[in-house]
mmCIF file of C-alpha atoms and ligand atoms in Angstrom:
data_model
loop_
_atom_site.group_PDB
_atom_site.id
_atom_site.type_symbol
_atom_site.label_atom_id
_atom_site.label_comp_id
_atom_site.label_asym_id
_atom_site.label_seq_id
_atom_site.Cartn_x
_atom_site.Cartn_y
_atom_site.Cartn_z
ATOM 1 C CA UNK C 20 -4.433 -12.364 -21.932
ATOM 2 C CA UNK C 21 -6.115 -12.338 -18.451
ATOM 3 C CA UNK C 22 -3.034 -12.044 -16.108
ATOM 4 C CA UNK C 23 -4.977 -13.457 -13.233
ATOM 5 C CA UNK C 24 -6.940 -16.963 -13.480
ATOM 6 C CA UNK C 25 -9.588 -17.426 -11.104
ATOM 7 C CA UNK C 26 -11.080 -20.959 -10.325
ATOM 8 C CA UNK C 27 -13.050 -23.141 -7.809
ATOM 9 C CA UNK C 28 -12.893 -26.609 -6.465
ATOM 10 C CA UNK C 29 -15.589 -27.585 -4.246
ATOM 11 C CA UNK C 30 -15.636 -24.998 -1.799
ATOM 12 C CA UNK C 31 -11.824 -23.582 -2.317
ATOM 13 C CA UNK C 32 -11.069 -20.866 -4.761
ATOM 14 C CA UNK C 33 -8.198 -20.796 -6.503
ATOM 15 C CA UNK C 34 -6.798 -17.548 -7.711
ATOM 16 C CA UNK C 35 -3.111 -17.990 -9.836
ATOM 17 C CA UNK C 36 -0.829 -15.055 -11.244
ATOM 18 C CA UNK C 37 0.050 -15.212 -14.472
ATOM 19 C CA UNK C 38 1.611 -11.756 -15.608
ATOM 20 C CA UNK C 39 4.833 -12.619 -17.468
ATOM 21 C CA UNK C 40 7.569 -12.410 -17.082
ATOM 22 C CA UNK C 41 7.956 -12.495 -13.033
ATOM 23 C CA UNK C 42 4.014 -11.380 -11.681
ATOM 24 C CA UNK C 43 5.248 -7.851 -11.313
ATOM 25 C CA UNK C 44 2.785 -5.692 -9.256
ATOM 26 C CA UNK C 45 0.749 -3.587 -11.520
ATOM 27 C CA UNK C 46 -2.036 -1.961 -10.868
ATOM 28 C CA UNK C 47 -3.567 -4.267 -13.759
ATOM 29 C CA UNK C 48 -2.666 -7.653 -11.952
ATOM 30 C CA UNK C 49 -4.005 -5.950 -8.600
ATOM 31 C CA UNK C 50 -7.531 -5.114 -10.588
ATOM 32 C CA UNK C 51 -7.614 -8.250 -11.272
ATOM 33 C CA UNK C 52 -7.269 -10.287 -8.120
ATOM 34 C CA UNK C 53 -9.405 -8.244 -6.591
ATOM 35 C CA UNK C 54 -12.182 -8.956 -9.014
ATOM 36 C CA UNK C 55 -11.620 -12.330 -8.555
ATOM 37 C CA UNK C 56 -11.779 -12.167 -5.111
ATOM 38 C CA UNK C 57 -14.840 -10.392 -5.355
ATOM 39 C CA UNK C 58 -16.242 -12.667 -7.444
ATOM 40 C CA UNK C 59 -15.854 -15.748 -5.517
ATOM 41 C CA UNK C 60 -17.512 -13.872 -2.135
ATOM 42 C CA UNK C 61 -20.598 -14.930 -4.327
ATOM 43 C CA UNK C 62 -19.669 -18.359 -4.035
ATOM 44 C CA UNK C 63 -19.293 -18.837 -0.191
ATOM 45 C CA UNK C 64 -16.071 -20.627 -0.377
ATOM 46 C CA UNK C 65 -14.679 -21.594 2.721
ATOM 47 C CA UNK C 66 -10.864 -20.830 1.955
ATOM 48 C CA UNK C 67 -8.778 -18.951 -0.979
ATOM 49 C CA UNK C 68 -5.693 -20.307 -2.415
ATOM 50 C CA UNK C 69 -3.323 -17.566 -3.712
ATOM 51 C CA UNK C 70 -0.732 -19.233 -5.941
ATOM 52 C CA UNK C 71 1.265 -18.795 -8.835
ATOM 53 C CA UNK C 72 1.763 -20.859 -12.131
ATOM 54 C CA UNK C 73 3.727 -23.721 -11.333
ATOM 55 C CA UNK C 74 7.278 -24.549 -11.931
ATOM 56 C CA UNK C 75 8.017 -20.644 -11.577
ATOM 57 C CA UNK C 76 11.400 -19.142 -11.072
ATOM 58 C CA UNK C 77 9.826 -16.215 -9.599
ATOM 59 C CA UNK C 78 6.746 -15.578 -7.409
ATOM 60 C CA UNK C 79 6.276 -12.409 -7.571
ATOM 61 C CA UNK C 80 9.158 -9.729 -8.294
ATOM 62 C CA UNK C 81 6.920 -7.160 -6.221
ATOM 63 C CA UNK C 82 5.612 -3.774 -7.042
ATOM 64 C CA UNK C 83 5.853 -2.893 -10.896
ATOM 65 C CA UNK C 84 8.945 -0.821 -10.908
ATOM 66 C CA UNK C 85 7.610 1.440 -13.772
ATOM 67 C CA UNK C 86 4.733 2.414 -12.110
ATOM 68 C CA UNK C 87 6.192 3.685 -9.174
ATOM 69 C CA UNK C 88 5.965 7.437 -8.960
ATOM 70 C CA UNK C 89 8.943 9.649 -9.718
ATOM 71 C CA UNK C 90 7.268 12.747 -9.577
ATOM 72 C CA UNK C 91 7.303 13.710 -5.980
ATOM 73 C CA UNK C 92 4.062 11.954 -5.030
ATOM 74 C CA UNK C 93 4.522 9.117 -2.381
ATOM 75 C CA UNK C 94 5.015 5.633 -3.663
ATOM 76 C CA UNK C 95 3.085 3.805 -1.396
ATOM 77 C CA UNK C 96 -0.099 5.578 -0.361
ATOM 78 C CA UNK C 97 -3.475 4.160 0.960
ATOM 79 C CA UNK C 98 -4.955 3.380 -2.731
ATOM 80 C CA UNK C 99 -1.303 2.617 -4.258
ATOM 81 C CA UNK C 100 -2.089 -0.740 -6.233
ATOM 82 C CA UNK C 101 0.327 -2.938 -3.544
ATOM 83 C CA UNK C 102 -1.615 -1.687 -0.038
ATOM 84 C CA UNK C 103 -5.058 -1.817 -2.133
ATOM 85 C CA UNK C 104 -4.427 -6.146 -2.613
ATOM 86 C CA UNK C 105 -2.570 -6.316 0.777
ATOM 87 C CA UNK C 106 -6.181 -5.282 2.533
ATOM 88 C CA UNK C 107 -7.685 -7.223 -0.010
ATOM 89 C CA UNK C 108 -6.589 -9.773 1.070
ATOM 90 C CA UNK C 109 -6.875 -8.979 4.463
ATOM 91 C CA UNK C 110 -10.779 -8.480 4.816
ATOM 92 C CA UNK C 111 -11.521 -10.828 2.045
ATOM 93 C CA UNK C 112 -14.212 -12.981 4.536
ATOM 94 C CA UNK C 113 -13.000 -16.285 4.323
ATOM 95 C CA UNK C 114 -9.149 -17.765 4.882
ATOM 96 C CA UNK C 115 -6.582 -16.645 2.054
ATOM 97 C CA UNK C 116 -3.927 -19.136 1.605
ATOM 98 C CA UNK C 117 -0.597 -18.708 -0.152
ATOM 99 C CA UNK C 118 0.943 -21.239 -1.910
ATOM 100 C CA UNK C 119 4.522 -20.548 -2.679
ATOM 101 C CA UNK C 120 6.987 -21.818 -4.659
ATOM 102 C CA UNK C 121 10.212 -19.865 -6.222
ATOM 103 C CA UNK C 122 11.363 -16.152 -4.977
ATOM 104 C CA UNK C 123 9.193 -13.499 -3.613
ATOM 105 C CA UNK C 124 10.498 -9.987 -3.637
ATOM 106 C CA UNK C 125 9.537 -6.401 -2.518
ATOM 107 C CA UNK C 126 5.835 -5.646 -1.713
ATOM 108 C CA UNK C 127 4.809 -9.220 -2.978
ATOM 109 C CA UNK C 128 6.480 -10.807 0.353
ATOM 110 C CA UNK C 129 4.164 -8.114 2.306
ATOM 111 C CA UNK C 130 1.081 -9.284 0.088
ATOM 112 C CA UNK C 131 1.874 -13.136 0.529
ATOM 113 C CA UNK C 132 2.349 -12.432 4.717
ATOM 114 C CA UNK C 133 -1.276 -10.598 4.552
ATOM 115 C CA UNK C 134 -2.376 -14.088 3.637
ATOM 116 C CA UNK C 135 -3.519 -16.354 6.708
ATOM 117 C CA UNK C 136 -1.182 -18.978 5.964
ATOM 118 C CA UNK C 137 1.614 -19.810 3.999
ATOM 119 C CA UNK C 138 2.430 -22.836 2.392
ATOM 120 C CA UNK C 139 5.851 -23.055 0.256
ATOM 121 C CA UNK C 140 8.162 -25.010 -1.522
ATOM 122 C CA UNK C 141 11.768 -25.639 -0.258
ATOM 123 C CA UNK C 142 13.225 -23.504 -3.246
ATOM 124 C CA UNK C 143 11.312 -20.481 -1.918
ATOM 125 C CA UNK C 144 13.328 -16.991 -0.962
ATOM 126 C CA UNK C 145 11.436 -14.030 0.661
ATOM 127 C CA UNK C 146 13.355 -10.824 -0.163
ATOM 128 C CA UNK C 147 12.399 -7.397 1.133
ATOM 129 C CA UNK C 148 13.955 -4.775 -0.905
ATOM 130 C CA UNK C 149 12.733 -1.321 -0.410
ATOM 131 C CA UNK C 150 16.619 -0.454 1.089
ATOM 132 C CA UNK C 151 17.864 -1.469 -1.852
ATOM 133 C CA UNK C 152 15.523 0.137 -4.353
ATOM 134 C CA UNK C 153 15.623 3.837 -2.215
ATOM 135 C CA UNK C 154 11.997 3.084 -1.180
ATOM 136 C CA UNK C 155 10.888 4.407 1.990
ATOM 137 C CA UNK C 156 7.958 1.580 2.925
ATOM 138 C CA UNK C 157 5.469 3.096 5.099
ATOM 139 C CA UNK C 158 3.605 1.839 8.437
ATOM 140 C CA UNK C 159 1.139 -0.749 7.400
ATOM 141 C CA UNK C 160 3.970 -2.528 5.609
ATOM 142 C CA UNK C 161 5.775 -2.818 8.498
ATOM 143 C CA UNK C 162 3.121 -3.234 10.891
ATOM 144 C CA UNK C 163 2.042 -6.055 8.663
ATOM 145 C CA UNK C 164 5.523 -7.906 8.735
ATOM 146 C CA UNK C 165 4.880 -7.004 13.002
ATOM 147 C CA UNK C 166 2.155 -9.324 12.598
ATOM 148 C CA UNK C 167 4.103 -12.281 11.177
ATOM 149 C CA UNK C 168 7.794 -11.818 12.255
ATOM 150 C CA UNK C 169 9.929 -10.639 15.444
ATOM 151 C CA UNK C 170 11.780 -7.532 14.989
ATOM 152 C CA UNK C 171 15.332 -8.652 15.243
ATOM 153 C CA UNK C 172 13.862 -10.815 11.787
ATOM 154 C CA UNK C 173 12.174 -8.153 10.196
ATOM 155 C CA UNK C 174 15.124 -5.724 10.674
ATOM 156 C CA UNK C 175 17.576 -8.440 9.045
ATOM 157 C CA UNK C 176 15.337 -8.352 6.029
ATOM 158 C CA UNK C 177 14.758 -4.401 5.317
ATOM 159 C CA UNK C 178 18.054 -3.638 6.530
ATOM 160 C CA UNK C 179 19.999 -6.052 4.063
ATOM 161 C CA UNK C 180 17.306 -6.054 1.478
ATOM 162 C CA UNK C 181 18.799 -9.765 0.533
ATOM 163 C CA UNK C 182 16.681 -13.042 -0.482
ATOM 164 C CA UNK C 183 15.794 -15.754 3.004
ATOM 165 C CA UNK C 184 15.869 -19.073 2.634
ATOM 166 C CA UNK C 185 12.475 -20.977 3.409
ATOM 167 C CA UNK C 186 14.199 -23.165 6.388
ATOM 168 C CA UNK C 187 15.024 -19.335 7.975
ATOM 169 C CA UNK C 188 11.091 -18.333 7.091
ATOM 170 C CA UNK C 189 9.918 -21.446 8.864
ATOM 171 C CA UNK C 190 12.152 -21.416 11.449
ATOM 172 C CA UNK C 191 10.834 -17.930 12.570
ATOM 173 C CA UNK C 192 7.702 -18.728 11.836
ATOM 174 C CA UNK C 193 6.686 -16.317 8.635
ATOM 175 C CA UNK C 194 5.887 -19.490 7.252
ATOM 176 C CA UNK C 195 3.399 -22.148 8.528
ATOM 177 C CA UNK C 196 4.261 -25.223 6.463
ATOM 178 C CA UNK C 197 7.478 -26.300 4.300
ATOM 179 C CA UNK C 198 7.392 -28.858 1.588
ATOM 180 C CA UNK C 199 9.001 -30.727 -1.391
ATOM 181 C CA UNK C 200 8.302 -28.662 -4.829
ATOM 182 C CA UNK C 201 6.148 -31.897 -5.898
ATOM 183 C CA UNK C 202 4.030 -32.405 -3.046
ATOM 184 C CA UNK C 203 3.437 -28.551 -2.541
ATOM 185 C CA UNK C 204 0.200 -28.983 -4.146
ATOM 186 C CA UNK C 205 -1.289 -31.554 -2.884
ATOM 187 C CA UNK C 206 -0.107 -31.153 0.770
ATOM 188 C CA UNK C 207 -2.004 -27.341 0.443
ATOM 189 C CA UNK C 208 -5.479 -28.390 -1.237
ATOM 190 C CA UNK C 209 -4.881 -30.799 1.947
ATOM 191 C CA UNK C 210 -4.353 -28.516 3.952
ATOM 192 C CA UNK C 211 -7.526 -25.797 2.256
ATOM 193 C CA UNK C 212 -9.834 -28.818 2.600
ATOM 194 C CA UNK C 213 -9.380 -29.505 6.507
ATOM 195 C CA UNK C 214 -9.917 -26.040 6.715
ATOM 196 C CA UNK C 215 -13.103 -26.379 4.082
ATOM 197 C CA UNK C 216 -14.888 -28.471 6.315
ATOM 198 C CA UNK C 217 -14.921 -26.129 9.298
ATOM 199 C CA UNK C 218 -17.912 -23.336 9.896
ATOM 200 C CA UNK C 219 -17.831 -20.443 7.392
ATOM 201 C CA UNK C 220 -19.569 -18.112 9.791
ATOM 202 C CA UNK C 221 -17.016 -18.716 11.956
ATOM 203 C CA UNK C 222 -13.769 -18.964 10.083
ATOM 204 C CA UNK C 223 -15.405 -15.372 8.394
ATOM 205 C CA UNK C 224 -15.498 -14.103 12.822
ATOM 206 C CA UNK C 225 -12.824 -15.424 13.810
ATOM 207 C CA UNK C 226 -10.948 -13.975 10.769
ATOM 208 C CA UNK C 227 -11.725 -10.494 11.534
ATOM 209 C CA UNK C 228 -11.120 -10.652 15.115
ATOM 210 C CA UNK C 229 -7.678 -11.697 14.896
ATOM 211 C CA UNK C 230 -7.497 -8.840 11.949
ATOM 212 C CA UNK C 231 -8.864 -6.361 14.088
ATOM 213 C CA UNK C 232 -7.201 -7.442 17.584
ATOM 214 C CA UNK C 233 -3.592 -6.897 15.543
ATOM 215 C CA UNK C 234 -4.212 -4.084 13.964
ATOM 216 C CA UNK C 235 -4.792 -2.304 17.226
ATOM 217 C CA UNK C 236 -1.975 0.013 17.749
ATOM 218 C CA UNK C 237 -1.297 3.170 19.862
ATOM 219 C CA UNK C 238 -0.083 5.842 17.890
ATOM 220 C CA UNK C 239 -0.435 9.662 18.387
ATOM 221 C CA UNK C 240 -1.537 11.697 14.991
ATOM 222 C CA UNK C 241 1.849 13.543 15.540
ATOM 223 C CA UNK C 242 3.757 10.670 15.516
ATOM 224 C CA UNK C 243 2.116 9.351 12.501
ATOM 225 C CA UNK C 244 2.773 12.009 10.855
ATOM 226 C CA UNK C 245 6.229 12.930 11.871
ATOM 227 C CA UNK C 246 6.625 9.505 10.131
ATOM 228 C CA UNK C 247 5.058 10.447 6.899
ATOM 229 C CA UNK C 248 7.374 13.627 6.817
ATOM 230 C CA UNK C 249 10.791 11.512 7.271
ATOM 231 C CA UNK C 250 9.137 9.254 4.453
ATOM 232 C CA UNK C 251 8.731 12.673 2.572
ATOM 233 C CA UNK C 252 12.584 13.374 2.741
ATOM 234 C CA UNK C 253 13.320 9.993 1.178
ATOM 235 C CA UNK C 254 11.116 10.063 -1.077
ATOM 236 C CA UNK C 255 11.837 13.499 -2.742
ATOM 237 C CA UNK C 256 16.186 12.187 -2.012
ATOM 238 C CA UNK C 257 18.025 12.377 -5.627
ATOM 239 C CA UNK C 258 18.547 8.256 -3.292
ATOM 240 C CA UNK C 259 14.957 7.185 -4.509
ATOM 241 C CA UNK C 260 15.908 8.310 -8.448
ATOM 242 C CA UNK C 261 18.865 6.631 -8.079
ATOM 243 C CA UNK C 262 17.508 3.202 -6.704
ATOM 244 C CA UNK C 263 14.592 3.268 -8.878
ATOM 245 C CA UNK C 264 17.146 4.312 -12.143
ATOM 246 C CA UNK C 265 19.764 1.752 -10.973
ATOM 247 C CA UNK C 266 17.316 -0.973 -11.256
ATOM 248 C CA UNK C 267 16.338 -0.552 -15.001
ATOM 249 C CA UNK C 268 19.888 -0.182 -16.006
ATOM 250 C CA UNK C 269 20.629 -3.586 -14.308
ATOM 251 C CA UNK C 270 23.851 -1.652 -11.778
ATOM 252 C CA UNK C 271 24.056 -1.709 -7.873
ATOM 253 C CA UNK C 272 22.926 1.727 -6.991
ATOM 254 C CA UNK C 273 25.003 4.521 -5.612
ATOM 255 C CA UNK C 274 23.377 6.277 -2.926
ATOM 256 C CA UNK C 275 24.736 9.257 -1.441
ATOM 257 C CA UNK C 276 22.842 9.903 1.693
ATOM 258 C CA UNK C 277 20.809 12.786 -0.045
HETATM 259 O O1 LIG Q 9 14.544 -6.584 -19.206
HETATM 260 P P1 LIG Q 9 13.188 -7.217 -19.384
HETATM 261 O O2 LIG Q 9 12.246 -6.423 -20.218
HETATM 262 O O3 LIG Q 9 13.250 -8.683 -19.727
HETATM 263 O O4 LIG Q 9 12.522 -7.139 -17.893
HETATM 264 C C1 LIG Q 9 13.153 -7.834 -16.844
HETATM 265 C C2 LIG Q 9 12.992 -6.996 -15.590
HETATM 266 O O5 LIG Q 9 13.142 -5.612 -15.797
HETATM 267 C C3 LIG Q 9 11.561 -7.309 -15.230
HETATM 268 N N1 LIG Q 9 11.286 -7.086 -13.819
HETATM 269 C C4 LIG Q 9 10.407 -6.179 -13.345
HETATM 270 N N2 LIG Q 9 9.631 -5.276 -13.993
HETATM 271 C C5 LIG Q 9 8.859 -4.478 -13.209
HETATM 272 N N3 LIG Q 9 8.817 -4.542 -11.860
HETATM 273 C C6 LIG Q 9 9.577 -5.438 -11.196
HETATM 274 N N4 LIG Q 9 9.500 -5.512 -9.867
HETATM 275 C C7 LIG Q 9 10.426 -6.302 -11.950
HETATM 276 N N5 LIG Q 9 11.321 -7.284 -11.635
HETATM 277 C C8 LIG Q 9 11.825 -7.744 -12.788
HETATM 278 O O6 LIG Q 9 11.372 -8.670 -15.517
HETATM 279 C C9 LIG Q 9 12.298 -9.063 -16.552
HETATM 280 C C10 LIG Q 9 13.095 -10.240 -16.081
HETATM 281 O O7 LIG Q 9 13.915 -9.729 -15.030
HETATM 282 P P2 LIG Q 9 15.404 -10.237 -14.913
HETATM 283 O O8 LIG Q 9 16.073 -10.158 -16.244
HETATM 284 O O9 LIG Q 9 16.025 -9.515 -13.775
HETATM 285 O O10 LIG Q 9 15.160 -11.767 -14.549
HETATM 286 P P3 LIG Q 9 15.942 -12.632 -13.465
HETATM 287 O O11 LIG Q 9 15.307 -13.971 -13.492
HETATM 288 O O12 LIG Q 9 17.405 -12.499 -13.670
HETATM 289 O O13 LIG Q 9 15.638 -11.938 -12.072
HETATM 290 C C11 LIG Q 9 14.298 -11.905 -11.623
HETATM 291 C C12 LIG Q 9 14.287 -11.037 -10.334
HETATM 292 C C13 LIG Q 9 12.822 -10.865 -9.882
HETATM 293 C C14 LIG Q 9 15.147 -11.701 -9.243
HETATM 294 C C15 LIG Q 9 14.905 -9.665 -10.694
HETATM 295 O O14 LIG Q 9 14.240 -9.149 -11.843
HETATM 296 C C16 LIG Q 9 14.756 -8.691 -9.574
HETATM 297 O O15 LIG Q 9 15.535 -8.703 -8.598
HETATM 298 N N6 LIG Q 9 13.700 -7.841 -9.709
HETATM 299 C C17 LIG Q 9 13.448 -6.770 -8.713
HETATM 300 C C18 LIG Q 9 12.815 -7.367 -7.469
HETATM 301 C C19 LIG Q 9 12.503 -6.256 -6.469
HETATM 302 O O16 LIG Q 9 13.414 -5.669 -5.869
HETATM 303 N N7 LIG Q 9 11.228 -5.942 -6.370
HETATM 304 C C20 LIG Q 9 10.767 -4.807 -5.466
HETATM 305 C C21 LIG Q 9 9.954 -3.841 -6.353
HETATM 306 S S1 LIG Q 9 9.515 -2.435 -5.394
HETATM 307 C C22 LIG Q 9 8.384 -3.001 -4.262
HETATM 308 O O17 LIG Q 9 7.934 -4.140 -4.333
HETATM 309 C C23 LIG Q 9 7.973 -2.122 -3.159
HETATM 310 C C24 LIG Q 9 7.728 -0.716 -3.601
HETATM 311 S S2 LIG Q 9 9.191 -2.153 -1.903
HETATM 312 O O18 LIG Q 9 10.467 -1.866 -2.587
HETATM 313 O O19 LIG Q 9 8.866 -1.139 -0.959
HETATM 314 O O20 LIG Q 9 9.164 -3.523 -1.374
#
C-alpha cells in the first residue's frame, strides 16, 4: 500500500501521508514524497498542499524511531531520511503548504515549519522532542525553527520537549492561519487557489530568495564543527540508548548525564 498519495486539482498538488499507524518518518514515506514532489514539478503547479488523511489523531509522530541509528553513527546527518524531505521541501519550486490537523511531533514539526505556510486545525499540538528522546538535533533543525519562531519560543519547546497548543503556535506566529477542524479544508484550497492565480515564475523567485536570504548565516568551520563534536558526545551517551530504549518500552526515560 502506497504510504504517500499524490494528486492534483487544477493547478494545486496535493500530496497526503498515509503510513499507519501515526505517519512515522521512514525513509520509505520520505522516498515517497519526494517522488511525488518530483513528479508534480512536471506539472507546473502553482502551490503544494502537504496534508494528512483526515480526521487523524496524529500528524505525524516524527522520525521512525527504529530507524534511528544506535550504532555510533549520527542520527541526523545531511542524507538522514528527515533533513533529505525538510530540503525537499524547501527547494521544491513552487509554494508548499501544510495543512494540519491533530499532533505533530519530533522532526515532523521541523518538516511541516520547512513548509511556506501553515494552515491547521484548532486540535493541532506541535511537540519537539529530541530532549526527551536523548537526541542531539543538529544546526539546520534549529536554524530552521530560527526561521519561523523567536528564541525564547523555540527554547520552551526543545527544552521541555512537551506538545503546544495551536492558539500558542499562532500567537507566535509558527503558524499563519487557525481554523475549525471542518472548515480546515476548504479555508486552505482557499487559501492554495489565491495563491494559484499569482505568477509561477515569480512565486518559484521569490521562493528562493527568501530561502536563500535566511539561510545566510555566519559561522566559522571551527565553530561548526566544535558543534558537531558536542553532538558526538551525546550521541555516543549510554543518554541516547536510554531515550531511544525508553520509548519502545512505553517508560519515562532515566538519564544520567552520561
Ligand atoms: O506499539 P505499536 O506497534 O502499536 O506502535 C505504536 C508506537 O510504537 C508507534 N509509534 C512510532 N513508531 C516509530 N516512530 C515513531 N516516531 C512512533 N511514534 C509512535 O505507533 C504506535 C501507536 O503509538 P502509541 O501506542 O503511542 O499511540 P498513541 O496514540 O497513544 O500516541 C501517539 C503518539 C505519536 C503521541 C506517541 O506514539 C508518541 O509520543 N510517539 C513518539 C513521538 C516522538 O517523540 N517523535 C519523535 C521521534 S524522533 C524525531 O522525530 C527526531 C529524531 S527528533 O527527536 O530530533 O525530533
Amino acid at each position: 500500500m502506497s504510504t504517500v498519495i499524490a494528486e492534483t486539482s487544477n493547478e494545486i498538488g496535493i500530496i497526503t501521508l498515509n503510513r499507519p499507524k501515526v505517519n512515522a518518518l521512514s525513509a520509505e514515506l520520505i522516498e515517497e514524497v519526494t517522488r511525488a514532489l518530483d513528479g508534480m514539478k512536471a506539472h507546473n503547479l502553482r502551490v503544494v498542499i502537504l496534508r494528512a488523511m483526515p480526521g487523524v489523531k496524529v500528524f505525524s509522530a516524527g522520525h521512525e524511531v527504529t530507524e534511528l541509528p544506535t550504532n555510533g553513527r549520527d542520527p541526523l546527518t545531511y542524507n538522514d531520511p528527515l533533513r533529505a524531505v525538510i530540503r525537499e521541501i524547501q527547494h521544491h519550486p513552487c509554494p508548499v503548504v501544510a495543512m494540519i490537523e491533530g499532533s505533530v511531533w519530533g522532526g515532523a514539526c521541523e518538516m511541516v515549519m520547512s513548509c511556506d505556510l501553515i494552515v491547521c486545525g484548532e486540535d493541532t499540538t506541535f511537540a519537539i522532542t529530541p530532549a526527551r528522546l536523548g537526541v542531539p538535533y543538529n544546526i539546520s533543525g534549529i536554524l530552521n525553527m530560527m526561521k519561523v519562531a523567536d528564541i525564547p519560543f523555540i527554547k520552551e519547546m526543545l527544552f521541555t520537549a512537551r506538545p503546544v497548543s495551536a492558539e500558542r503556535l499562532m500567537s507566535c506566529g509558527v503558524v499563519n492561519h487557525l481554523v475549525p477542524r471542518n472548515e480546515l479544508e476548504s479555508f486552505t484550497m482557499n487559501l492554495a487557489g489565491q495563491i494559484a492565480e499569482c505568477s509561477p515564475l515569480v512565486l518559484r523567485i521569490l521562493k528562493e530568495e527568501l530561502r536563500v536570504l535566511t539561510s545566510a548565516h555566519p559561522i566559522t568551520p571551527e565553530a561548526y564543527e566544535r558543534l558537531q563534536s558536542l553532538r558526538r558526545e551525546v550521541y555516543d551517551s549510554e543518554d541516547y540508548h536510554e531515550g531511544i530504549r525508553s520509548f519502545f518500552e512505553k517508560r519515562k526515560p532515566n538519564f544520567q548525564g552520561r
